[in-house]
XYZ file of C-alpha atoms in Angstrom:
774
model
C -77.902 64.066 60.049
C -81.460 65.791 58.814
C -84.398 64.137 57.638
C -84.260 65.992 53.993
C -80.891 65.130 53.741
C -81.593 61.543 54.839
C -84.535 61.437 52.410
C -82.691 62.708 49.202
C -79.909 60.488 50.023
C -82.485 57.606 49.907
C -84.604 58.971 46.663
C -81.308 59.703 45.000
C -79.898 55.973 45.795
C -83.276 54.692 44.306
C -83.374 56.485 41.319
C -80.056 55.170 40.259
C -80.505 52.098 40.926
C -83.703 52.290 38.411
C -82.699 54.955 35.530
C -80.176 52.013 33.891
C -83.868 49.576 33.385
C -86.146 52.158 32.342
C -88.469 50.472 30.054
C -88.619 49.857 26.871
C -91.833 48.139 25.823
C -95.445 46.773 27.266
C -95.194 43.645 29.206
C -98.865 43.735 30.409
C -102.154 44.140 29.141
C -103.097 46.307 31.803
C -99.691 48.435 30.423
C -101.031 48.088 27.034
C -104.339 49.721 27.679
C -103.080 52.828 29.276
C -100.656 52.911 26.906
C -103.737 52.489 24.092
C -105.242 55.269 26.502
C -102.576 57.300 25.695
C -102.537 57.601 22.371
C -106.601 58.289 22.238
C -108.710 57.775 25.499
C -112.063 55.433 24.932
C -113.610 53.975 28.166
C -115.459 51.839 26.219
C -112.719 50.373 24.138
C -110.536 49.989 27.119
C -108.416 52.641 25.956
C -107.984 52.364 28.838
C -110.223 49.680 30.496
C -112.677 50.468 33.302
C -112.750 52.754 35.459
C -110.639 54.603 33.199
C -107.757 56.056 35.376
C -108.444 59.596 33.488
C -105.802 61.365 36.345
C -102.834 58.531 35.354
C -103.562 58.908 31.715
C -103.333 62.705 32.022
C -100.391 62.475 33.432
C -99.186 59.369 31.311
C -100.048 62.545 28.742
C -97.560 64.829 29.812
C -94.860 62.389 30.572
C -95.422 61.282 27.228
C -94.375 64.742 26.100
C -91.311 65.128 27.214
C -90.008 61.990 26.830
C -90.938 61.271 23.725
C -87.893 62.295 21.596
C -85.988 59.271 24.160
C -87.968 56.563 22.379
C -85.468 56.401 19.361
C -86.195 53.096 17.001
C -87.660 50.903 19.973
C -90.568 50.188 18.605
C -93.931 51.755 18.293
C -94.843 51.158 21.478
C -91.860 52.828 23.153
C -92.827 56.090 23.566
C -95.852 55.302 25.979
C -93.858 52.673 27.829
C -90.995 54.422 28.539
C -93.415 57.440 29.571
C -95.368 55.399 31.843
C -92.284 53.544 33.299
C -90.867 57.179 34.077
C -93.572 57.935 35.638
C -93.721 55.164 37.574
C -90.194 56.094 38.812
C -90.703 59.392 39.973
C -94.140 58.703 41.642
C -91.647 56.382 43.347
C -88.794 59.244 44.284
C -92.138 61.284 45.161
C -92.722 58.540 47.848
C -89.312 58.241 49.721
C -90.696 61.661 51.193
C -94.306 61.112 51.530
C -93.795 57.696 53.213
C -91.718 59.206 55.957
C -93.969 61.812 56.371
C -96.408 59.105 57.525
C -94.548 56.388 59.104
C -93.383 59.408 61.423
C -96.477 61.025 62.529
C -97.232 58.585 65.588
C -93.829 59.189 67.045
C -94.523 63.151 66.457
C -97.327 62.915 67.934
C -95.326 61.352 70.941
C -92.305 63.306 70.777
C -94.793 66.409 70.617
C -92.088 67.772 67.733
C -93.325 68.029 64.197
C -91.593 65.285 62.028
C -89.304 67.242 59.687
C -87.343 68.456 62.895
C -85.629 65.710 64.031
C -83.859 62.174 61.647
C -86.559 59.286 63.051
C -84.912 56.626 62.407
C -87.806 54.435 62.433
C -89.577 55.788 59.547
C -86.776 56.098 57.393
C -86.357 52.689 58.022
C -89.983 51.456 56.919
C -89.122 54.057 53.962
C -85.995 52.175 52.539
C -87.699 48.873 53.729
C -90.817 50.057 51.540
C -89.272 50.547 48.673
C -86.860 47.782 48.608
C -89.725 45.173 49.104
C -88.980 43.713 45.615
C -92.763 43.835 44.277
C -92.136 47.402 45.018
C -88.423 48.201 43.767
C -89.781 46.332 40.294
C -92.887 48.411 39.745
C -90.724 51.267 39.993
C -89.931 51.068 36.385
C -93.149 49.070 35.155
C -95.669 51.185 33.423
C -98.075 50.408 35.472
C -100.350 52.611 37.949
C -99.762 51.043 40.822
C -96.854 53.416 42.290
C -98.480 56.455 40.794
C -101.589 55.924 42.219
C -99.893 54.749 45.602
C -97.879 58.070 46.042
C -101.106 60.212 45.204
C -102.566 58.349 48.594
C -99.708 58.594 50.224
C -99.560 62.729 49.543
C -103.620 62.840 51.101
C -101.913 60.462 54.250
C -99.724 62.793 54.629
C -101.733 66.105 55.331
C -104.296 63.775 56.967
C -101.926 62.747 59.713
C -100.747 65.813 59.849
C -103.655 67.015 60.796
C -103.997 64.458 63.256
C -100.372 65.089 64.804
C -101.919 69.120 64.565
C -105.076 68.452 66.402
C -103.466 65.712 68.858
C -100.686 67.057 70.376
C -101.118 69.656 73.338
C -101.565 73.334 72.827
C -100.928 76.534 75.520
C -100.403 73.354 78.932
C -103.670 71.353 78.095
C -105.271 69.103 76.037
C -106.793 71.662 73.648
C -105.955 73.189 70.704
C -105.404 76.672 69.638
C -107.644 78.772 67.776
C -104.797 78.598 64.948
C -103.757 74.975 65.093
C -107.211 74.437 64.906
C -107.983 76.040 61.399
C -104.417 74.983 60.505
C -105.469 70.907 61.111
C -108.796 71.990 59.368
C -107.271 72.829 56.606
C -104.716 69.529 55.777
C -107.842 67.773 56.406
C -109.668 69.082 53.595
C -106.574 69.308 51.500
C -106.074 65.547 52.334
C -109.610 65.001 50.826
C -109.373 66.923 48.178
C -106.035 64.612 46.989
C -108.116 61.291 47.742
C -110.692 62.481 45.606
C -107.773 62.898 42.646
C -106.157 60.070 43.580
C -109.817 57.676 42.848
C -109.652 59.566 39.239
C -105.336 57.651 38.874
C -106.703 54.068 40.897
C -109.918 53.805 41.950
C -108.652 51.412 44.862
C -107.474 54.359 47.055
C -110.542 55.172 48.142
C -110.185 51.934 50.143
C -106.926 53.610 51.910
C -107.769 57.181 52.182
C -110.911 57.362 53.111
C -110.909 55.095 55.751
C -108.302 57.622 57.844
C -109.995 60.279 57.154
C -112.672 59.047 59.019
C -110.201 58.777 61.534
C -108.596 61.670 61.532
C -112.486 63.412 61.932
C -113.367 60.838 64.642
C -110.056 62.222 66.364
C -111.594 65.725 65.956
C -114.865 65.309 68.020
C -115.917 68.521 70.161
C -113.108 70.407 67.965
C -115.445 71.337 65.755
C -115.766 68.161 63.533
C -119.234 69.769 61.614
C -116.770 72.000 59.776
C -114.460 69.498 59.237
C -116.477 66.591 57.926
C -118.170 69.876 55.384
C -115.088 71.203 54.096
C -114.108 67.768 53.521
C -116.902 66.189 51.833
C -117.115 68.983 49.451
C -113.313 69.166 49.045
C -113.348 65.462 48.081
C -116.215 65.752 46.065
C -114.409 68.516 44.051
C -111.239 66.140 43.733
C -113.439 63.707 41.888
C -115.442 66.103 39.934
C -112.230 67.070 38.375
C -111.924 64.208 36.823
C -115.271 62.239 36.526
C -116.664 64.920 34.388
C -114.544 64.763 31.497
C -114.337 61.195 31.769
C -118.128 61.243 31.366
C -117.979 63.330 28.625
C -115.363 61.816 26.430
C -117.255 58.482 27.833
C -120.183 59.584 25.538
C -122.314 60.218 28.557
C -123.659 58.168 31.840
C -124.970 55.617 30.269
C -121.983 54.323 28.262
C -119.568 54.909 31.316
C -121.695 52.628 33.281
C -122.185 49.805 30.602
C -118.638 49.616 29.944
C -118.059 49.542 33.983
C -120.547 46.755 33.661
C -118.559 44.175 31.355
C -115.644 44.828 33.063
C -117.032 44.375 36.076
C -118.679 41.347 34.783
C -115.453 39.715 33.313
C -113.483 40.486 36.459
C -116.212 38.801 38.526
C -116.389 35.649 35.875
C -112.450 35.531 35.001
C -111.062 35.501 38.546
C -111.016 33.635 41.194
C -112.391 35.607 44.557
C -112.969 34.792 47.911
C -116.190 36.664 47.914
C -117.807 33.960 45.267
C -115.471 30.835 46.154
C -114.369 31.074 49.875
C -112.760 28.043 49.955
C -109.799 27.181 52.684
C -107.653 26.455 50.430
C -108.368 29.941 48.416
C -108.200 31.938 51.803
C -104.826 30.181 52.324
C -103.336 30.881 48.839
C -105.004 34.722 48.434
C -103.426 35.086 51.766
C -99.330 34.221 50.640
C -99.989 36.314 47.506
C -100.846 39.296 50.115
C -97.874 38.772 52.550
C -95.375 36.571 51.028
C -95.155 37.234 47.155
C -94.789 40.919 47.646
C -91.028 39.444 49.070
C -90.123 37.442 46.152
C -88.762 35.078 48.770
C -90.118 32.864 52.160
C -87.218 33.351 54.358
C -87.276 36.710 53.962
C -90.957 37.234 53.652
C -91.336 35.198 56.967
C -88.662 37.666 58.794
C -90.421 40.377 58.147
C -94.062 38.768 58.819
C -92.593 38.195 62.261
C -91.263 41.390 63.152
C -94.107 42.794 61.695
C -96.834 40.051 64.097
C -94.378 41.728 66.413
C -95.147 45.209 65.910
C -98.955 44.904 65.924
C -98.804 43.229 69.141
C -96.751 45.975 70.607
C -99.044 48.512 69.160
C -102.661 46.677 70.893
C -100.387 46.912 74.035
C -99.037 50.535 74.386
C -99.881 52.433 70.963
C -103.867 52.524 71.054
C -104.117 55.582 68.802
C -101.168 54.408 66.179
C -103.269 51.151 66.009
C -106.011 53.101 64.484
C -104.465 54.870 62.284
C -102.754 51.857 60.914
C -105.872 50.103 60.587
C -107.672 52.466 59.133
C -104.824 52.742 56.760
C -104.976 49.360 55.708
C -108.175 46.934 57.057
C -110.764 48.321 54.668
C -108.222 48.035 51.769
C -107.463 44.688 53.071
C -110.935 43.648 52.997
C -111.850 44.631 49.682
C -108.442 43.128 48.119
C -109.183 39.535 50.024
C -112.761 39.420 49.159
C -113.096 41.334 45.760
C -109.749 41.217 43.751
C -108.039 38.133 42.166
C -104.921 37.924 44.290
C -102.642 35.989 42.281
C -102.327 39.478 40.415
C -99.730 40.141 43.373
C -99.664 43.606 42.470
C -102.732 44.291 43.543
C -100.840 44.283 47.067
C -99.273 47.015 47.048
C -101.267 49.357 49.435
C -100.222 46.890 51.971
C -96.318 47.175 51.658
C -95.957 49.987 53.887
C -97.996 49.241 56.419
C -96.031 45.843 56.826
C -92.949 47.080 56.749
C -93.796 49.983 59.259
C -95.537 47.300 61.673
C -91.662 45.149 60.543
C -89.789 48.292 62.067
C -91.870 49.026 65.131
C -91.579 45.289 65.715
C -87.883 44.839 66.022
C -88.071 48.278 68.285
C -90.542 46.719 70.730
C -88.024 43.851 71.143
C -84.410 46.182 71.538
C -84.671 50.402 70.243
C -80.908 49.532 69.335
C -82.551 47.270 67.233
C -83.923 49.008 64.361
C -81.119 50.133 62.150
C -79.177 46.804 62.106
C -81.994 45.014 61.168
C -83.981 47.135 58.510
C -80.304 47.364 57.282
C -80.013 44.137 57.236
C -83.296 43.505 55.676
C -82.875 46.350 53.007
C -79.847 44.861 51.341
C -81.431 41.323 51.853
C -84.368 42.399 49.156
C -82.531 44.480 47.094
C -79.617 41.412 46.553
C -83.117 40.019 45.913
C -84.458 42.379 43.768
C -81.123 43.801 41.513
C -81.137 40.936 38.995
C -84.763 41.204 38.543
C -84.289 44.524 37.134
C -81.168 43.407 34.802
C -83.504 40.350 33.295
C -86.624 42.759 32.961
C -84.336 45.293 30.915
C -82.331 42.491 29.087
C -84.841 42.054 26.237
C -88.699 42.926 25.322
C -91.634 41.557 26.834
C -92.570 38.612 24.774
C -95.132 40.043 22.557
C -92.940 42.784 21.479
C -90.722 40.154 20.806
C -92.778 37.713 18.277
C -93.860 41.001 16.505
C -90.014 41.309 15.525
C -89.732 38.109 14.535
C -92.963 37.979 12.580
C -92.269 41.125 10.755
C -88.966 39.923 9.867
C -89.735 37.013 8.474
C -93.131 37.933 6.763
C -91.032 40.265 4.315
C -89.932 37.240 2.590
C -92.163 34.850 3.616
C -95.559 35.349 4.512
C -97.840 33.345 5.968
C -101.772 32.714 4.694
C -103.141 34.308 7.556
C -102.330 35.373 11.082
C -104.724 33.583 13.923
C -104.030 33.848 17.756
C -105.542 33.072 21.198
C -107.034 36.212 22.340
C -104.937 37.527 25.087
C -102.368 38.463 22.554
C -105.183 40.301 20.403
C -104.268 43.883 22.623
C -101.359 43.443 22.489
C -100.696 43.260 18.736
C -102.410 46.549 18.621
C -100.132 48.728 20.332
C -97.387 46.981 17.971
C -97.172 47.707 13.760
C -97.891 43.871 12.589
C -97.170 43.975 9.202
C -98.897 40.155 8.607
C -102.651 40.203 6.706
C -105.238 39.597 7.240
C -105.205 38.635 11.000
C -108.248 36.221 11.835
C -110.742 37.041 14.894
C -109.951 35.517 18.174
C -113.015 35.185 20.298
C -112.396 33.999 23.490
C -111.956 30.162 24.166
C -112.955 29.770 20.552
C -110.269 30.649 18.709
C -109.738 27.323 16.917
C -112.873 27.696 15.697
C -112.016 30.569 13.102
C -109.151 29.293 12.550
C -110.879 25.604 11.192
C -113.307 28.055 8.899
C -110.297 29.824 7.649
C -108.813 26.385 6.278
C -112.418 24.858 5.479
C -113.563 27.982 3.537
C -111.057 30.177 2.069
C -107.594 29.016 2.136
C -104.553 25.901 1.851
C -101.583 28.033 2.609
C -99.911 28.234 5.969
C -100.813 30.201 9.504
C -99.076 31.361 12.115
C -100.947 31.118 15.280
C -99.826 32.987 18.232
C -100.479 30.696 21.317
C -100.976 30.935 25.207
C -98.511 28.164 26.602
C -100.898 27.927 29.452
C -103.511 27.145 26.024
C -104.531 23.542 25.083
C -106.953 23.820 22.053
C -104.363 23.316 19.487
C -104.765 19.728 20.135
C -107.940 19.697 18.353
C -105.725 20.422 14.793
C -103.613 17.533 12.836
C -99.589 17.290 15.274
C -97.507 16.602 12.282
C -99.152 20.291 11.201
C -97.493 22.122 14.445
C -94.512 20.831 15.250
C -92.631 23.995 13.902
C -92.936 26.169 17.386
C -90.798 28.764 18.727
C -91.190 29.561 22.228
C -90.539 32.998 23.625
C -90.324 33.131 27.584
C -89.305 35.938 29.984
C -87.627 35.002 32.933
C -89.031 38.270 34.855
C -92.523 36.705 34.407
C -91.583 33.327 36.218
C -91.066 35.395 39.763
C -93.614 35.870 42.633
C -93.506 39.679 42.405
C -94.826 39.258 38.351
C -97.497 37.077 39.577
C -99.888 36.734 36.610
C -98.855 38.747 34.483
C -100.809 38.743 31.108
C -99.639 37.812 28.456
C -96.362 36.302 30.201
C -95.537 33.547 27.103
C -95.744 33.135 23.367
C -95.566 30.204 21.193
C -95.312 31.078 17.416
C -96.531 28.168 15.863
C -95.961 27.681 11.979
C -98.461 25.686 10.904
C -98.789 23.959 8.025
C -102.495 23.142 6.753
C -103.067 20.318 8.874
C -104.396 16.553 7.825
C -107.402 16.819 9.896
C -108.938 19.564 12.289
C -111.977 18.512 14.909
C -114.812 21.236 15.223
C -117.143 21.324 18.714
C -117.576 18.451 20.978
C -114.192 16.977 20.848
C -112.987 16.298 24.547
C -109.262 16.130 23.261
C -107.776 18.354 26.357
C -109.764 19.160 29.648
C -110.024 22.777 28.262
C -111.812 21.409 24.381
C -114.000 19.035 27.103
C -115.329 22.282 29.421
C -116.072 24.417 25.632
C -117.511 20.864 24.373
C -119.668 20.755 27.370
C -120.517 24.298 27.879
C -121.477 24.116 24.207
C -123.673 21.429 24.628
C -121.902 18.933 21.919
C -120.843 15.304 22.748
C -120.734 12.093 20.365
C -123.931 11.176 22.608
C -125.928 14.120 21.869
C -125.427 14.163 17.986
C -122.155 13.591 15.066
C -118.827 15.774 16.481
C -117.246 16.335 13.136
C -113.523 16.453 12.285
C -112.493 17.525 8.489
C -109.728 15.216 7.105
C -107.974 16.254 3.948
C -108.755 14.723 1.063
C -106.528 11.539 0.267
C -106.766 8.791 -1.887
C -104.107 6.353 -0.258
C -105.130 4.250 2.815
C -104.952 6.255 6.293
C -105.066 4.509 10.019
C -107.006 6.270 12.901
C -106.205 6.048 16.213
C -109.647 6.561 18.523
C -109.583 7.138 22.755
C -112.291 8.026 24.989
C -115.095 6.847 27.609
C -118.462 5.598 28.163
C -118.750 8.261 31.160
C -121.496 5.554 32.622
C -121.359 3.861 35.971
C -119.875 0.451 36.501
C -122.226 -2.254 35.339
C -124.188 -0.214 33.491
C -124.578 -0.742 29.725
C -121.956 -0.624 26.956
C -122.052 2.931 24.567
C -121.903 1.905 20.646
C -119.671 4.410 18.975
C -120.759 4.961 15.035
C -117.645 5.985 12.417
C -118.675 7.571 8.999
C -117.040 9.715 6.744
C -119.151 12.264 4.141
C -122.098 10.054 6.366
C -120.826 6.705 5.001
C -120.702 4.130 7.922
C -117.095 2.708 8.411
C -117.085 0.980 11.712
C -118.905 0.855 14.733
C -117.339 -0.836 18.211
C -119.541 -1.342 21.686
C -117.011 0.497 24.909
C -118.338 -0.542 28.194
C -118.392 1.808 31.188
C -114.424 2.920 31.844
C -112.063 3.973 28.886
C -110.854 2.623 25.234
C -108.583 3.158 22.443
C -109.321 1.938 19.392
C -107.562 1.794 15.499
C -109.302 2.618 12.649
C -108.134 1.414 8.953
C -109.283 3.748 6.144
C -108.396 1.763 2.675
C -107.841 3.570 -0.195
C -110.110 5.657 -1.604
C -112.209 5.566 1.635
C -111.245 9.312 1.822
C -112.167 10.487 -2.043
C -115.135 12.895 -2.875
C -115.686 16.606 -3.594
C -114.454 18.996 -1.848
C -110.914 19.669 -0.141
C -112.087 17.998 3.073
C -114.165 14.845 3.960
C -116.388 14.844 6.970
C -115.376 12.332 9.394
C -118.872 11.986 12.394
C -118.356 10.005 15.782
C -121.140 9.457 17.362
C -122.753 7.433 20.133
C -125.791 5.635 21.454
C -126.696 2.972 24.084
C -125.613 -0.435 22.545
C -129.144 -1.447 23.695
C -130.900 0.869 22.273
C -131.936 2.879 25.575
C -131.941 5.871 27.194
C -128.222 8.150 26.083
C -125.341 7.299 27.731
C -122.707 10.032 28.040
C -119.348 9.625 26.363
C -116.773 11.705 25.618
C -114.154 11.669 22.663
C -109.930 12.049 24.066
C -107.777 11.407 22.234
C -107.757 10.766 18.010
C -105.312 11.658 15.281
C -105.222 10.433 11.672
C -102.498 9.888 9.440
C -100.994 7.348 6.822
C -99.727 4.355 7.575
C -96.041 4.575 7.674
C -96.573 8.059 10.087
C -96.015 7.630 13.422
C -98.866 7.814 16.107
C -99.153 7.035 19.772
C -102.197 7.254 22.275
C -102.510 6.063 26.092
C -103.696 2.723 26.175
C -104.742 0.679 29.680
C -103.499 1.708 33.375
C -103.997 5.457 32.234
C -106.279 7.896 34.406
C -108.069 10.964 33.312
C -105.980 14.166 31.869
C -106.124 16.627 34.379
C -105.030 19.822 34.010
C -104.420 23.840 36.347
C -103.253 27.044 34.305
C -100.635 26.870 36.648
C -98.835 23.310 35.854
C -101.242 22.454 32.697
C -101.787 19.334 31.441
C -100.851 15.790 33.865
C -102.333 12.187 33.682
C -101.833 9.470 36.407
C -100.411 6.156 35.915
C -101.737 2.812 38.189
C -98.961 0.626 38.621
C -98.366 0.101 35.011
C -99.520 1.901 32.140
C -99.245 0.973 28.440
C -98.647 3.399 25.173
C -99.726 1.807 21.805
C -97.371 2.921 19.245
C -98.552 2.714 15.497
C -97.212 3.509 12.231
C -93.407 3.398 13.524
C -90.686 2.368 10.492
C -87.831 2.973 13.148
C -86.181 3.149 16.430
C -87.836 5.524 18.557
C -87.096 7.569 21.511
C -90.083 7.999 24.315
C -89.077 11.203 26.788
C -91.695 12.147 30.106
C -91.309 14.571 32.172
C -92.350 13.285 35.245
C -92.549 14.674 38.819
C -90.645 14.288 41.307
C -91.839 10.675 43.921
C -90.698 11.807 46.431
C -93.672 14.397 46.854
C -95.718 11.511 47.805
C -93.394 8.694 48.656
C -90.303 8.831 51.352
C -87.971 7.542 48.019
C -87.434 7.225 44.966
C -89.880 5.538 42.720
C -88.321 2.373 40.809
C -89.216 2.651 37.324
C -89.002 0.289 34.238
C -89.891 0.295 30.559
C -90.757 -3.089 28.793
C -92.271 -4.408 25.640
C -93.581 -7.167 25.956
C -91.567 -8.957 27.873
C -88.232 -7.101 26.841
C -87.257 -4.476 29.055
C -86.016 -1.247 27.726
C -84.860 0.843 30.735
C -85.080 1.249 34.493
C -84.248 3.638 36.595
C -84.689 5.076 40.082
C -86.093 8.055 39.604
C -86.307 10.384 43.242
C -86.331 14.363 41.891
C -88.101 15.235 39.088
C -86.661 15.048 35.419
C -86.669 14.211 31.716
C -86.792 9.980 31.754
C -85.841 8.897 27.915
C -85.313 5.847 26.534
C -84.686 4.317 23.232
C -86.658 1.413 22.040
C -85.504 -0.490 18.988
C -87.675 -1.637 15.917
C -87.494 -5.013 16.583
C -88.773 -4.652 19.846
C -91.833 -3.136 18.878
C -93.068 -5.612 16.759
C -92.462 -7.940 18.569
C -94.250 -6.019 21.220
C -97.881 -5.680 18.507
C -96.554 -1.701 19.033
C -96.677 -1.681 23.357
C -94.522 -0.036 25.572
C -95.004 -0.617 28.940
C -94.356 1.292 32.364
C -94.115 -0.006 35.737
C -93.571 1.611 39.097
C -92.976 0.584 42.217
C -94.449 2.229 44.514
C -98.391 4.025 44.319
C -101.348 5.488 46.599
C -104.488 5.949 46.604
C -105.839 9.375 47.952
C -108.516 8.762 49.812
C -106.510 6.837 52.110
C -104.591 9.570 52.869
C -107.126 11.938 53.093
C -108.006 12.792 49.864
C -111.631 12.837 50.246
C -113.353 9.986 48.023
C -110.359 9.996 45.514
C -110.178 5.912 45.605
C -107.627 5.522 42.076
C -104.359 4.286 42.468
C -101.806 6.460 41.456
C -98.316 6.123 40.678
C -96.223 8.324 38.624
C -97.698 12.031 37.750
C -97.048 12.473 33.981
C -96.605 16.363 32.867
C -95.721 15.341 29.106
C -94.966 12.473 26.921
C -93.106 13.005 23.617
C -92.234 10.027 21.267
C -90.280 10.438 17.921
C -87.939 8.258 16.008
C -85.045 8.786 17.134
C -82.650 11.047 16.120
C -85.826 13.405 15.335
C -86.526 16.057 18.243
């Protein structure tokens, strides 16, 4: 079979496999920015985000003009989503031919024959493996710039490697090029430089894997007209860059405004992501390598095989083909260094330019073992990759992205019963700009301070319900009465859990239909690790001044449960906490260093007064009157006497958090829950990490109310552990439930640094409800 027929067959197969799954919704914040750029290009307003992607936007507008009639009634953003998805598919189809040309160049040099005359099986195998890599397979229909950027960069590489082939192939019986070949090679260098300049306007990262290759080809040309080639390449690269840079600056209002927008974006990128440039910790280095080389294959076994073969291929090039190795290094090493140091590698798609190199090396590795092994090994790897990738496309097309679905649901419900306002975490602000939202007003959502806008709305304006779009990874809604946020509709998207969609934003949304809360907290409360961090950032805390919660006026008696810490060291003096209502001291207590949990009764009439909300304040000072002692309030609730509340009492460690895992608490060997306001039996449900992560066998766990055993279980695999607590058992124990575990460990004794805590069970979630209520 000729190369062209084989490549056409491969391209047709790729196209047919993806056409049914063309995107109809915007799923990542970058795709939203691109779509907004198609509507109204404005880099300062992140339409799209800096550096601006002018070539990509121009191509997207062209495709959108053709495909707009296909959008139908899929939603406001369907036109842009479909156009950008088709652009990605077209880029993948073009890449089929470009990848082959790039991969075939080294063998053509060795064989002294043009790459298109005879089929290069290893080049075809590497092309197929690249296109079926699960990440590339998914990007083929995602409305993102990654594959179009790769395709244009491959076009530049193909030109440069063709020039390299011409200037390396012997001519006229010696190693010198003929004048005609020299001129043809120079033209290809100039064309490759022009395309490389244009590619930077499509995706700036292409600079790191086109310009270094240009340098390799020019160095290889030394002694054969290299000066002219350098001048020509420099001029045409500049022409290609100016072709998009000049319109970009004009559209941005000049160089100053553009640089200001670019600087803001760079600052946000460095502040929000974990980059090795700012934190080269060994753990982050290891994770960066996993994100870069393992995650694109969406399977550790598949990645292991591919990477083992790639390592063999790299070793073979070092030993046998150092000229080819120089080309491979020019197309990969500069970008790899840039990627690892200056990009957040959790965004798996940023590793896209490295997939062709890995695929090429894997195929060469198989060939170094046995030339006959190339085709069968590549076939197995390709089919394996497709088997992993195909279900992802089905999941991707099965339903729109979470932000699009929640907008449709809100619009439908708002037609009959609109809320008083719509609030959200900042991550949803941008996606909603791309959709038609029928809910007003929409509250501002300043980053990390969204809860203050909602608090101000209820405090100063309205008493009606509010819809809040919550990022499940955020925890600041803990600053609002838990009874007001029980109506939650979680909206998830199956593809977001796959490695190849690493750190997609927003990946999920919780639609919280909040009723007016009985209370809400303002600055300085540490009810979660997130809000504790904000308290520190804002310089607020009970030891620095009164922290305020607003409590709805109510003549009935109420009760508050308050948990916190005296952060002083062991043996230091206690801190004295004072709780006041509208400036009137209600109760004071001393807390020794460590944790405390306290109940405060608010008799009938305590919360009466002017306005809709009473001001509840908590403040601490050294009990002895000396220097300030750092303190934090980490648990709080306030309800009528007949409303169930609970808190973590003795035996619990402080809350911990990561974006991937969420919040958790460790128990010690005995950990106690304290319940208030129970009027019926309750059901307790724990989500527990598998003890087998830390121990050789299951942990024997027991629940007690006083001396009465409620439940016992041998917990091995992580799971929910639930049990009912009869009301009489709760009353007999004074409202306490104790969890005992038979296995504990001290991290410091296992190489865990200086952590001397004794840890038993890692608890990710606790829910306590009256029996029959979920």
